[in-house]
Amino acid sequence: SNAAVESTARVADLAMRRATLLRRAPLAIELGEALEHGQLRLDYQPLYSMGSGEVVAVEALLRWQHPTRGTLPPAEFLDVAEGPHLIAPIGDWVMRTAVEQAAQWQRVLGEGAPRMWVNVSCNQFGGHRLVRVLERLLEEHRLQPGSLGVEVTERQLARHIDDVGSDLNGLRDLHVPMAVDDFGTGYASLDYLRRFPFDEIKIDRSFVAGLPVPINTAIISSIITLGTSLGMTVVAEGVETAEQRDILTALGCGFSQGYLFHRPAPAEALTALLGA
Ligand code: C2E
Ligand code: MG
Ligand code: MG
Ligand code: MG
């Protein structure tokens, strides 16, 4: 019967969820300890103006300096980090570290300091917790309004848009710029762009990697048109070759980020690059 099939499916689903939890448990414990023992760090990757070639912003990217496995990128641990017990402490640590670094560059460079972009997970939204944490940090470190922005992936926005509006508005009230990350790959309808005014969209690097194949050129071109006509800044991610850069410039893309310009690097390297 249908009911029997459904109940079998439910049991299988539960078993799978339990297996996933059990598989992740050791990593979750280890990651919690890593946070306590100072094994997490942020690298920073500059974003460049295509017109002037200047660094206009930096993106903070989480790394785990693992004692035996070397430096781990977020892909190795982010789904565990975004779990219920770790997302608040790790998210807060990322925010505090990024704010402290932004404040340090602001002290030396003043108005010329680059904007700091921080990636956040939608699991950090709900109940304005992140809004309050950020409000306190911005005040404590006297960061200029607009000098720290928040990136959320389109994929997460598509999944959570009904639950995150209030927190997004809270961030807006703090004058925190907001960017849609990995734009074009999140299976999102464009409805969320009408529901919430983002400041920036970041074209997913898979489209950039696909240049000069015409379909990618066409998609990038229409994203630039859409973003620009909505008053948003458009950034291309993952620029690796001069050819990609030249096509993006010709298409009118204002800003770029990628290995061609600079890899993510520790704060000291960025400090040297910025002359801070
Ligand atoms: P993202 O926000 O889209 O960040 C850009 C990713 O592309 C980074 O990967 C960066 O190292 C990589 N990248 C930059 N330029 C190039 C390039 O030219 N070619 C290629 N192939 N890759 C390039 P990373 O650091 O491994 O981070 C992966 C994702 O993890 C990020 O994607 C972001 O969604 C997430 N993430 C990183 N840090 C945090 C964090 O602190 N919190 C949260 N919630 N998510 C984070
Ligand atoms: Mg990002
Ligand atoms: Mg991205
Ligand atoms: Mg990406």
mmCIF file of C-alpha atoms and ligand atoms in Angstrom:
data_model
loop_
_atom_site.group_PDB
_atom_site.id
_atom_site.type_symbol
_atom_site.label_atom_id
_atom_site.label_comp_id
_atom_site.label_asym_id
_atom_site.label_seq_id
_atom_site.Cartn_x
_atom_site.Cartn_y
_atom_site.Cartn_z
ATOM 1 C CA SER A 1 0.000 0.000 0.000
ATOM 2 C CA ASN A 2 0.939 3.664 -0.261
ATOM 3 C CA ALA A 3 1.091 4.055 3.502
ATOM 4 C CA ALA A 4 3.487 1.139 3.825
ATOM 5 C CA VAL A 5 5.731 2.570 1.118
ATOM 6 C CA GLU A 6 5.702 5.974 2.818
ATOM 7 C CA SER A 7 6.491 4.530 6.215
ATOM 8 C CA THR A 8 9.369 2.488 4.778
ATOM 9 C CA ALA A 9 10.681 5.652 3.150
ATOM 10 C CA ARG A 10 10.414 7.506 6.455
ATOM 11 C CA VAL A 11 12.346 4.826 8.305
ATOM 12 C CA ALA A 12 15.029 4.816 5.602
ATOM 13 C CA ASP A 13 15.191 8.614 5.823
ATOM 14 C CA LEU A 14 15.628 8.527 9.592
ATOM 15 C CA ALA A 15 18.298 5.862 9.323
ATOM 16 C CA MET A 16 20.150 7.961 6.773
ATOM 17 C CA ARG A 17 19.968 11.084 8.925
ATOM 18 C CA ARG A 18 21.251 9.121 11.896
ATOM 19 C CA ALA A 19 24.116 7.694 9.851
ATOM 20 C CA THR A 20 25.068 11.189 8.695
ATOM 21 C CA LEU A 21 25.029 12.498 12.275
ATOM 22 C CA LEU A 22 27.159 9.616 13.499
ATOM 23 C CA ARG A 23 29.626 10.059 10.668
ATOM 24 C CA ARG A 24 29.958 13.775 11.436
ATOM 25 C CA ALA A 25 30.056 13.524 15.225
ATOM 26 C CA PRO A 26 33.831 12.968 15.577
ATOM 27 C CA LEU A 27 34.557 15.811 13.155
ATOM 28 C CA ALA A 28 32.142 18.088 15.018
ATOM 29 C CA ILE A 29 33.909 17.381 18.316
ATOM 30 C CA GLU A 30 37.309 17.928 16.723
ATOM 31 C CA LEU A 31 36.177 21.185 15.130
ATOM 32 C CA GLY A 32 34.842 22.468 18.448
ATOM 33 C CA GLU A 33 38.253 21.777 19.984
ATOM 34 C CA ALA A 34 39.975 23.395 17.011
ATOM 35 C CA LEU A 35 38.097 26.608 17.741
ATOM 36 C CA GLU A 36 39.130 26.494 21.411
ATOM 37 C CA HIS A 37 42.744 25.761 20.521
ATOM 38 C CA GLY A 38 43.052 28.563 18.003
ATOM 39 C CA GLN A 39 43.363 26.343 14.927
ATOM 40 C CA LEU A 40 40.899 28.397 12.877
ATOM 41 C CA ARG A 41 42.122 31.362 10.887
ATOM 42 C CA LEU A 42 40.936 33.688 8.169
ATOM 43 C CA ASP A 43 42.663 34.217 4.859
ATOM 44 C CA TYR A 44 41.797 37.289 2.838
ATOM 45 C CA GLN A 45 41.386 37.644 -0.923
ATOM 46 C CA PRO A 46 41.339 41.096 -2.536
ATOM 47 C CA LEU A 47 38.599 42.319 -4.897
ATOM 48 C CA TYR A 48 39.763 44.664 -7.652
ATOM 49 C CA SER A 49 38.175 47.495 -9.555
ATOM 50 C CA MET A 50 38.481 46.585 -13.254
ATOM 51 C CA GLY A 51 38.733 50.270 -14.116
ATOM 52 C CA SER A 52 41.440 51.463 -11.740
ATOM 53 C CA GLY A 53 43.049 48.127 -10.851
ATOM 54 C CA GLU A 54 42.814 49.112 -7.199
ATOM 55 C CA VAL A 55 41.891 46.844 -4.322
ATOM 56 C CA VAL A 56 38.433 47.971 -3.220
ATOM 57 C CA ALA A 57 37.553 45.174 -0.826
ATOM 58 C CA VAL A 58 38.739 41.913 0.656
ATOM 59 C CA GLU A 59 36.812 38.715 1.328
ATOM 60 C CA ALA A 60 37.486 36.782 4.535
ATOM 61 C CA LEU A 61 37.761 33.016 3.941
ATOM 62 C CA LEU A 62 37.785 30.482 6.750
ATOM 63 C CA ARG A 63 40.640 27.960 7.119
ATOM 64 C CA TRP A 64 41.306 25.191 9.608
ATOM 65 C CA GLN A 65 44.961 24.837 10.458
ATOM 66 C CA HIS A 66 44.678 21.139 11.271
ATOM 67 C CA PRO A 67 47.505 19.690 13.398
ATOM 68 C CA THR A 68 47.983 16.608 11.197
ATOM 69 C CA ARG A 69 46.027 17.183 7.990
ATOM 70 C CA GLY A 70 47.436 20.597 7.067
ATOM 71 C CA THR A 71 45.338 23.596 6.067
ATOM 72 C CA LEU A 72 41.759 22.549 5.370
ATOM 73 C CA PRO A 73 39.461 24.628 3.114
ATOM 74 C CA PRO A 74 35.811 25.196 4.105
ATOM 75 C CA ALA A 75 34.608 22.405 1.809
ATOM 76 C CA GLU A 76 36.184 19.895 4.217
ATOM 77 C CA PHE A 77 34.280 21.055 7.293
ATOM 78 C CA LEU A 78 31.659 23.689 6.502
ATOM 79 C CA ASP A 79 28.640 21.391 6.670
ATOM 80 C CA VAL A 80 29.747 20.372 10.157
ATOM 81 C CA ALA A 81 30.566 23.965 11.118
ATOM 82 C CA GLU A 82 27.047 24.967 10.048
ATOM 83 C CA GLY A 83 25.495 22.413 12.419
ATOM 84 C CA PRO A 84 23.417 23.500 15.410
ATOM 85 C CA HIS A 85 26.139 23.501 18.080
ATOM 86 C CA LEU A 86 28.981 25.074 16.164
ATOM 87 C CA ILE A 87 27.404 27.652 13.917
ATOM 88 C CA ALA A 88 27.061 30.323 16.632
ATOM 89 C CA PRO A 89 30.553 30.045 18.168
ATOM 90 C CA ILE A 90 32.299 29.639 14.815
ATOM 91 C CA GLY A 91 30.185 32.309 13.117
ATOM 92 C CA ASP A 92 30.891 34.709 15.992
ATOM 93 C CA TRP A 93 34.615 33.945 15.860
ATOM 94 C CA VAL A 94 34.697 34.652 12.112
ATOM 95 C CA MET A 95 32.818 37.910 12.581
ATOM 96 C CA ARG A 96 34.991 39.103 15.468
ATOM 97 C CA THR A 97 38.235 38.211 13.688
ATOM 98 C CA ALA A 98 37.134 39.955 10.476
ATOM 99 C CA VAL A 99 35.987 43.061 12.366
ATOM 100 C CA GLU A 100 39.280 43.259 14.286
ATOM 101 C CA GLN A 101 41.249 42.961 11.045
ATOM 102 C CA ALA A 102 39.093 45.558 9.288
ATOM 103 C CA ALA A 103 39.569 47.908 12.245
ATOM 104 C CA GLN A 104 43.332 47.440 12.095
ATOM 105 C CA TRP A 105 43.457 48.328 8.386
ATOM 106 C CA GLN A 106 41.104 51.248 9.000
ATOM 107 C CA ARG A 107 43.423 52.655 11.663
ATOM 108 C CA VAL A 108 46.302 52.765 9.176
ATOM 109 C CA LEU A 109 44.505 53.492 5.909
ATOM 110 C CA GLY A 110 41.505 55.517 7.069
ATOM 111 C CA GLU A 111 39.032 56.119 4.255
ATOM 112 C CA GLY A 112 41.261 54.127 1.910
ATOM 113 C CA ALA A 113 40.746 50.897 3.845
ATOM 114 C CA PRO A 114 39.127 48.141 1.766
ATOM 115 C CA ARG A 115 35.628 46.978 2.621
ATOM 116 C CA MET A 116 35.648 43.653 4.465
ATOM 117 C CA TRP A 117 33.258 40.994 3.140
ATOM 118 C CA VAL A 118 32.308 38.127 5.432
ATOM 119 C CA ASN A 119 30.523 34.936 4.373
ATOM 120 C CA VAL A 120 27.628 33.939 6.558
ATOM 121 C CA SER A 121 25.371 30.928 6.633
ATOM 122 C CA CYS A 122 21.589 31.294 6.793
ATOM 123 C CA ASN A 123 21.804 29.128 9.922
ATOM 124 C CA GLN A 124 23.237 32.242 11.596
ATOM 125 C CA PHE A 125 19.960 34.069 10.958
ATOM 126 C CA GLY A 126 16.806 33.956 13.039
ATOM 127 C CA GLY A 127 16.155 35.903 16.230
ATOM 128 C CA HIS A 128 18.575 38.701 15.261
ATOM 129 C CA ARG A 129 21.467 37.053 17.094
ATOM 130 C CA LEU A 130 23.992 37.892 14.382
ATOM 131 C CA VAL A 131 22.546 41.391 14.104
ATOM 132 C CA ARG A 132 23.197 42.006 17.805
ATOM 133 C CA VAL A 133 26.683 40.472 17.715
ATOM 134 C CA LEU A 134 27.628 42.589 14.725
ATOM 135 C CA GLU A 135 26.113 45.754 16.178
ATOM 136 C CA ARG A 136 28.238 45.356 19.300
ATOM 137 C CA LEU A 137 31.415 44.577 17.319
ATOM 138 C CA LEU A 138 30.997 47.499 14.910
ATOM 139 C CA GLU A 139 30.484 49.874 17.808
ATOM 140 C CA GLU A 140 33.298 48.473 19.919
ATOM 141 C CA HIS A 141 35.795 48.784 17.048
ATOM 142 C CA ARG A 142 34.334 52.033 15.651
ATOM 143 C CA LEU A 143 34.093 50.728 12.118
ATOM 144 C CA GLN A 144 32.737 53.220 9.582
ATOM 145 C CA PRO A 145 29.223 52.339 8.374
ATOM 146 C CA GLY A 146 29.491 50.250 5.230
ATOM 147 C CA SER A 147 33.013 49.074 5.890
ATOM 148 C CA LEU A 148 31.897 45.498 6.588
ATOM 149 C CA GLY A 149 29.539 43.569 4.316
ATOM 150 C CA VAL A 150 27.912 40.178 4.500
ATOM 151 C CA GLU A 151 27.734 37.547 1.727
ATOM 152 C CA VAL A 152 25.046 34.879 1.544
ATOM 153 C CA THR A 153 24.932 32.275 -1.207
ATOM 154 C CA GLU A 154 22.005 32.320 -3.587
ATOM 155 C CA ARG A 155 21.492 28.637 -2.886
ATOM 156 C CA GLN A 156 20.893 29.350 0.813
ATOM 157 C CA LEU A 157 18.755 32.401 0.096
ATOM 158 C CA ALA A 158 16.565 30.326 -2.193
ATOM 159 C CA ARG A 159 16.043 27.752 0.528
ATOM 160 C CA HIS A 160 15.519 30.125 3.474
ATOM 161 C CA ILE A 161 14.130 33.372 2.057
ATOM 162 C CA ASP A 162 10.901 33.137 4.056
ATOM 163 C CA ASP A 163 12.831 32.948 7.346
ATOM 164 C CA VAL A 164 15.671 35.411 6.882
ATOM 165 C CA GLY A 165 13.946 38.663 5.874
ATOM 166 C CA SER A 166 13.764 40.056 9.389
ATOM 167 C CA ASP A 167 17.466 39.465 10.076
ATOM 168 C CA LEU A 168 18.434 40.891 6.681
ATOM 169 C CA ASN A 169 16.461 44.020 7.524
ATOM 170 C CA GLY A 170 18.232 44.165 10.892
ATOM 171 C CA LEU A 171 21.590 44.108 9.113
ATOM 172 C CA ARG A 172 20.359 46.773 6.719
ATOM 173 C CA ASP A 173 19.476 48.989 9.686
ATOM 174 C CA LEU A 174 23.128 48.670 10.760
ATOM 175 C CA HIS A 175 24.170 49.854 7.253
ATOM 176 C CA VAL A 176 25.767 46.499 6.538
ATOM 177 C CA PRO A 177 26.037 45.996 2.753
ATOM 178 C CA MET A 178 24.788 42.618 1.537
ATOM 179 C CA ALA A 179 25.897 40.469 -1.363
ATOM 180 C CA VAL A 180 24.374 37.469 -3.115
ATOM 181 C CA ASP A 181 27.207 34.953 -3.505
ATOM 182 C CA ASP A 182 27.541 32.314 -6.240
ATOM 183 C CA PHE A 183 24.863 34.081 -8.265
ATOM 184 C CA GLY A 184 23.285 32.011 -11.017
ATOM 185 C CA THR A 185 23.729 28.569 -9.511
ATOM 186 C CA GLY A 186 21.276 28.584 -6.608
ATOM 187 C CA TYR A 187 18.183 27.398 -8.483
ATOM 188 C CA ALA A 188 16.550 30.578 -7.194
ATOM 189 C CA SER A 189 13.701 32.399 -8.817
ATOM 190 C CA LEU A 190 14.539 36.065 -9.085
ATOM 191 C CA ASP A 191 11.705 36.807 -6.687
ATOM 192 C CA TYR A 192 14.069 37.268 -3.763
ATOM 193 C CA LEU A 193 15.735 40.179 -5.561
ATOM 194 C CA ARG A 194 12.381 41.948 -5.417
ATOM 195 C CA ARG A 195 11.813 41.055 -1.791
ATOM 196 C CA PHE A 196 15.120 42.282 -0.527
ATOM 197 C CA PRO A 197 17.432 44.959 -1.944
ATOM 198 C CA PHE A 198 20.929 43.491 -2.133
ATOM 199 C CA ASP A 199 23.894 45.758 -2.758
ATOM 200 C CA GLU A 200 26.033 43.371 -4.722
ATOM 201 C CA ILE A 201 25.901 40.181 -6.736
ATOM 202 C CA LYS A 202 28.848 37.885 -7.258
ATOM 203 C CA ILE A 203 28.739 35.944 -10.506
ATOM 204 C CA ASP A 204 29.500 32.321 -9.750
ATOM 205 C CA ARG A 205 32.911 31.273 -10.912
ATOM 206 C CA SER A 206 31.560 28.376 -12.984
ATOM 207 C CA PHE A 207 30.329 30.941 -15.563
ATOM 208 C CA VAL A 208 33.695 32.702 -15.562
ATOM 209 C CA ALA A 209 35.466 29.355 -15.942
ATOM 210 C CA GLY A 210 33.244 28.674 -18.969
ATOM 211 C CA LEU A 211 34.454 31.734 -20.887
ATOM 212 C CA PRO A 212 34.796 32.252 -23.848
ATOM 213 C CA VAL A 213 32.068 29.703 -24.675
ATOM 214 C CA PRO A 214 29.178 31.923 -25.895
ATOM 215 C CA ILE A 215 26.526 30.598 -23.491
ATOM 216 C CA ASN A 216 28.638 31.761 -20.543
ATOM 217 C CA THR A 217 29.278 35.125 -22.147
ATOM 218 C CA ALA A 218 25.524 35.525 -22.661
ATOM 219 C CA ILE A 219 24.674 34.564 -19.077
ATOM 220 C CA ILE A 220 27.342 36.829 -17.582
ATOM 221 C CA SER A 221 26.253 39.671 -19.816
ATOM 222 C CA SER A 222 22.636 39.361 -18.705
ATOM 223 C CA ILE A 223 23.621 39.143 -15.026
ATOM 224 C CA ILE A 224 25.615 42.366 -15.431
ATOM 225 C CA THR A 225 22.638 44.049 -17.132
ATOM 226 C CA LEU A 226 20.245 42.836 -14.433
ATOM 227 C CA GLY A 227 22.495 43.803 -11.543
ATOM 228 C CA THR A 228 23.396 47.181 -12.956
ATOM 229 C CA SER A 229 19.801 48.099 -13.740
ATOM 230 C CA LEU A 230 18.855 47.217 -10.158
ATOM 231 C CA GLY A 231 21.620 49.484 -8.899
ATOM 232 C CA MET A 232 23.779 46.640 -7.649
ATOM 233 C CA THR A 233 27.520 46.246 -7.865
ATOM 234 C CA VAL A 234 28.490 43.209 -9.941
ATOM 235 C CA VAL A 235 31.593 41.190 -9.129
ATOM 236 C CA ALA A 236 33.041 38.293 -11.122
ATOM 237 C CA GLU A 237 34.486 35.461 -9.036
ATOM 238 C CA GLY A 238 37.213 33.019 -9.949
ATOM 239 C CA VAL A 239 39.012 35.012 -12.641
ATOM 240 C CA GLU A 240 42.054 32.926 -13.550
ATOM 241 C CA THR A 241 43.158 34.076 -17.007
ATOM 242 C CA ALA A 242 43.846 37.332 -18.821
ATOM 243 C CA GLU A 243 41.345 36.262 -21.487
ATOM 244 C CA GLN A 244 38.581 35.956 -18.888
ATOM 245 C CA ARG A 245 39.536 39.348 -17.456
ATOM 246 C CA ASP A 246 39.432 40.977 -20.890
ATOM 247 C CA ILE A 247 36.021 39.537 -21.749
ATOM 248 C CA LEU A 248 34.637 40.623 -18.374
ATOM 249 C CA THR A 249 36.001 44.134 -18.893
ATOM 250 C CA ALA A 250 34.442 44.282 -22.357
ATOM 251 C CA LEU A 251 31.100 43.148 -20.906
ATOM 252 C CA GLY A 252 31.219 46.011 -18.401
ATOM 253 C CA CYS A 253 31.883 44.007 -15.264
ATOM 254 C CA GLY A 254 33.050 46.493 -12.657
ATOM 255 C CA PHE A 255 34.877 44.303 -10.177
ATOM 256 C CA SER A 256 36.800 41.040 -10.117
ATOM 257 C CA GLN A 257 38.325 38.538 -7.779
ATOM 258 C CA GLY A 258 40.441 35.537 -8.652
ATOM 259 C CA TYR A 259 43.758 33.745 -8.726
ATOM 260 C CA LEU A 260 44.835 35.878 -11.725
ATOM 261 C CA PHE A 261 44.975 38.888 -9.403
ATOM 262 C CA HIS A 262 45.631 37.424 -5.973
ATOM 263 C CA ARG A 263 45.052 34.183 -4.092
ATOM 264 C CA PRO A 264 43.515 34.171 -0.630
ATOM 265 C CA ALA A 265 46.379 34.909 1.776
ATOM 266 C CA PRO A 266 47.053 35.510 5.463
ATOM 267 C CA ALA A 267 46.386 38.976 6.887
ATOM 268 C CA GLU A 268 50.083 39.937 6.879
ATOM 269 C CA ALA A 269 50.329 39.452 3.102
ATOM 270 C CA LEU A 270 47.297 41.671 2.586
ATOM 271 C CA THR A 271 48.660 44.263 4.974
ATOM 272 C CA ALA A 272 51.802 44.429 2.810
ATOM 273 C CA LEU A 273 49.764 44.579 -0.401
ATOM 274 C CA LEU A 274 47.618 47.398 0.967
ATOM 275 C CA GLY A 275 50.636 49.284 2.237
ATOM 276 C CA ALA A 276 49.098 49.311 5.712
HETATM 277 P P1 C2E B 1 32.919 31.849 -1.838
HETATM 278 O O1 C2E B 1 32.394 32.769 -0.813
HETATM 279 O O2 C2E B 1 32.297 31.866 -3.175
HETATM 280 O O3 C2E B 1 34.465 32.185 -1.912
HETATM 281 C C1 C2E B 1 35.228 32.088 -3.077
HETATM 282 C C2 C2E B 1 35.927 30.756 -3.180
HETATM 283 O O4 C2E B 1 36.581 30.656 -4.429
HETATM 284 C C3 C2E B 1 37.016 30.571 -2.136
HETATM 285 O O5 C2E B 1 37.089 29.180 -1.837
HETATM 286 C C4 C2E B 1 38.260 31.030 -2.882
HETATM 287 O O6 C2E B 1 39.459 30.502 -2.342
HETATM 288 C C5 C2E B 1 37.976 30.470 -4.249
HETATM 289 N N1 C2E B 1 38.631 31.186 -5.315
HETATM 290 C C6 C2E B 1 38.993 32.491 -5.363
HETATM 291 N N2 C2E B 1 39.534 32.805 -6.559
HETATM 292 C C7 C2E B 1 39.541 31.662 -7.282
HETATM 293 C C8 C2E B 1 39.987 31.337 -8.626
HETATM 294 O O7 C2E B 1 40.474 32.159 -9.382
HETATM 295 N N3 C2E B 1 39.793 30.048 -9.022
HETATM 296 C C9 C2E B 1 39.242 29.104 -8.205
HETATM 297 N N4 C2E B 1 39.132 27.862 -8.682
HETATM 298 N N5 C2E B 1 38.806 29.376 -6.956
HETATM 299 C C10 C2E B 1 38.953 30.652 -6.515
HETATM 300 P P2 C2E B 1 37.229 28.651 -0.346
HETATM 301 O O8 C2E B 1 38.091 29.572 0.440
HETATM 302 O O9 C2E B 1 37.585 27.214 -0.422
HETATM 303 O O10 C2E B 1 35.740 28.809 0.225
HETATM 304 C C11 C2E B 1 34.688 28.062 -0.293
HETATM 305 C C12 C2E B 1 33.364 28.571 0.202
HETATM 306 O O11 C2E B 1 33.226 28.354 1.604
HETATM 307 C C13 C2E B 1 33.177 30.070 0.031
HETATM 308 O O12 C2E B 1 32.843 30.333 -1.300
HETATM 309 C C14 C2E B 1 32.069 30.344 1.010
HETATM 310 O O13 C2E B 1 30.815 30.041 0.454
HETATM 311 C C15 C2E B 1 32.365 29.349 2.112
HETATM 312 N N6 C2E B 1 33.045 30.039 3.233
HETATM 313 C C16 C2E B 1 34.324 30.462 3.339
HETATM 314 N N7 C2E B 1 34.557 31.053 4.522
HETATM 315 C C17 C2E B 1 33.390 31.024 5.191
HETATM 316 C C18 C2E B 1 32.962 31.497 6.492
HETATM 317 O O14 C2E B 1 33.723 32.105 7.261
HETATM 318 N N8 C2E B 1 31.658 31.257 6.836
HETATM 319 C C19 C2E B 1 30.794 30.620 5.997
HETATM 320 N N9 C2E B 1 29.517 30.419 6.416
HETATM 321 N N10 C2E B 1 31.141 30.185 4.787
HETATM 322 C C20 C2E B 1 32.421 30.372 4.386
HETATM 323 MG MG MG B 2 31.841 34.603 -0.670
HETATM 324 MG MG MG B 3 31.211 32.854 -4.321
HETATM 325 MG MG MG B 4 31.976 30.503 -5.331
#
